[in-house]
Amino acid sequence: MLEMDTSDHVIHASSFSKSVSPGVRVGYLVGPTEQIARLAKRANETYISPNMLAESIVYELCRSGGLDENLKVVNAALRERRDALVDALREHIPEAEFVVPEGGYFLWLDLNEDVDTVALLAEAKEQGVTFVAGPDFMLDGGTSSLRLSFAPVPAAEVGEGIQRLARALERTRAGASSVEAA
């Protein structure tokens, strides 16, 4: 939209949180100079103390060209972790349906409709793994879906995590079966 704007009304907002590191809370705006100046003034009047260390690190990465190298390293690590997750899911939870993400930190997963991911989450936590249950993302539905984050887990540990999730899935189904039988 910014590229198409001929009336100086569009402001593009973004951050370095995903490109530098998830914990880096440094953002930026691109748009009409006057509007950006007004927003910067208001921000300076509002914020008590911005994270100047993080801002300085991001500035130096951009200035030095290090950001491009950082992106290559981060993308390679995320690709390796994503691939490990996909392989582990196909091996240990073959019923899982998902689209292999082309980027990002997360994979959305659909399980068979007999799975309640809220109940699965409780069992998964006992196994030492976690995820976000599908209903947390929807007004209605999503009960058999979940979102897995592969970003913080080294590729060598992903398989173990998915094996634990598969055990939790088995236990959740066994618990549901015993409740239905009663």
mmCIF file of N, CA, C and O in Angstrom, residues 114 170-182:
data_model
loop_
_atom_site.group_PDB
_atom_site.id
_atom_site.type_symbol
_atom_site.label_atom_id
_atom_site.label_comp_id
_atom_site.label_asym_id
_atom_site.label_seq_id
_atom_site.Cartn_x
_atom_site.Cartn_y
_atom_site.Cartn_z
ATOM 1 N N ASP A 114 -11.553 -36.355 16.745
ATOM 2 C CA ASP A 114 -11.770 -36.912 18.080
ATOM 3 C C ASP A 114 -10.824 -36.312 19.121
ATOM 4 O O ASP A 114 -10.938 -36.606 20.307
ATOM 5 N N GLU A 170 -1.688 -40.120 22.727
ATOM 6 C CA GLU A 170 -2.156 -41.471 23.060
ATOM 7 C C GLU A 170 -2.864 -41.483 24.421
ATOM 8 O O GLU A 170 -3.930 -42.082 24.572
ATOM 9 N N ARG A 171 -2.266 -40.828 25.405
ATOM 10 C CA ARG A 171 -2.852 -40.794 26.755
ATOM 11 C C ARG A 171 -4.169 -40.024 26.773
ATOM 12 O O ARG A 171 -5.101 -40.416 27.486
ATOM 13 N N THR A 172 -4.236 -38.961 26.015
ATOM 14 C CA THR A 172 -5.480 -38.181 25.944
ATOM 15 C C THR A 172 -6.586 -39.037 25.342
ATOM 16 O O THR A 172 -7.713 -39.052 25.848
ATOM 17 N N ARG A 173 -6.259 -39.745 24.286
ATOM 18 C CA ARG A 173 -7.267 -40.621 23.664
ATOM 19 C C ARG A 173 -7.659 -41.763 24.600
ATOM 20 O O ARG A 173 -8.829 -42.116 24.665
ATOM 21 N N ALA A 174 -6.698 -42.305 25.314
ATOM 22 C CA ALA A 174 -7.000 -43.387 26.256
ATOM 23 C C ALA A 174 -7.893 -42.875 27.376
ATOM 24 O O ALA A 174 -8.849 -43.554 27.775
ATOM 25 N N GLY A 175 -7.636 -41.678 27.847
ATOM 26 C CA GLY A 175 -8.476 -41.071 28.891
ATOM 27 C C GLY A 175 -9.877 -40.802 28.388
ATOM 28 O O GLY A 175 -10.859 -41.035 29.092
ATOM 29 N N ALA A 176 -10.003 -40.328 27.162
ATOM 30 C CA ALA A 176 -11.314 -40.059 26.584
ATOM 31 C C ALA A 176 -12.079 -41.347 26.366
ATOM 32 O O ALA A 176 -13.297 -41.403 26.584
ATOM 33 N N SER A 177 -11.377 -42.408 25.974
ATOM 34 C CA SER A 177 -12.032 -43.696 25.773
ATOM 35 C C SER A 177 -12.556 -44.279 27.070
ATOM 36 O O SER A 177 -13.645 -44.831 27.122
ATOM 37 N N SER A 178 -11.779 -44.131 28.156
ATOM 38 C CA SER A 178 -12.243 -44.674 29.429
ATOM 39 C C SER A 178 -13.431 -43.889 29.972
ATOM 40 O O SER A 178 -14.301 -44.438 30.623
ATOM 41 N N VAL A 179 -13.474 -42.578 29.690
ATOM 42 C CA VAL A 179 -14.621 -41.764 30.114
ATOM 43 C C VAL A 179 -15.866 -42.159 29.320
ATOM 44 O O VAL A 179 -16.958 -42.273 29.864
ATOM 45 N N GLU A 180 -15.692 -42.397 28.009
ATOM 46 C CA GLU A 180 -16.833 -42.787 27.179
ATOM 47 C C GLU A 180 -17.375 -44.154 27.571
ATOM 48 O O GLU A 180 -18.572 -44.406 27.499
ATOM 49 N N ALA A 181 -16.484 -45.055 27.985
ATOM 50 C CA ALA A 181 -16.897 -46.409 28.369
ATOM 51 C C ALA A 181 -17.683 -46.416 29.671
ATOM 52 O O ALA A 181 -18.529 -47.281 29.898
ATOM 53 N N ALA A 182 -17.416 -45.439 30.517
ATOM 54 C CA ALA A 182 -18.091 -45.380 31.812
ATOM 55 C C ALA A 182 -19.442 -44.856 31.657
ATOM 56 O O ALA A 182 -20.471 -45.013 31.574
#
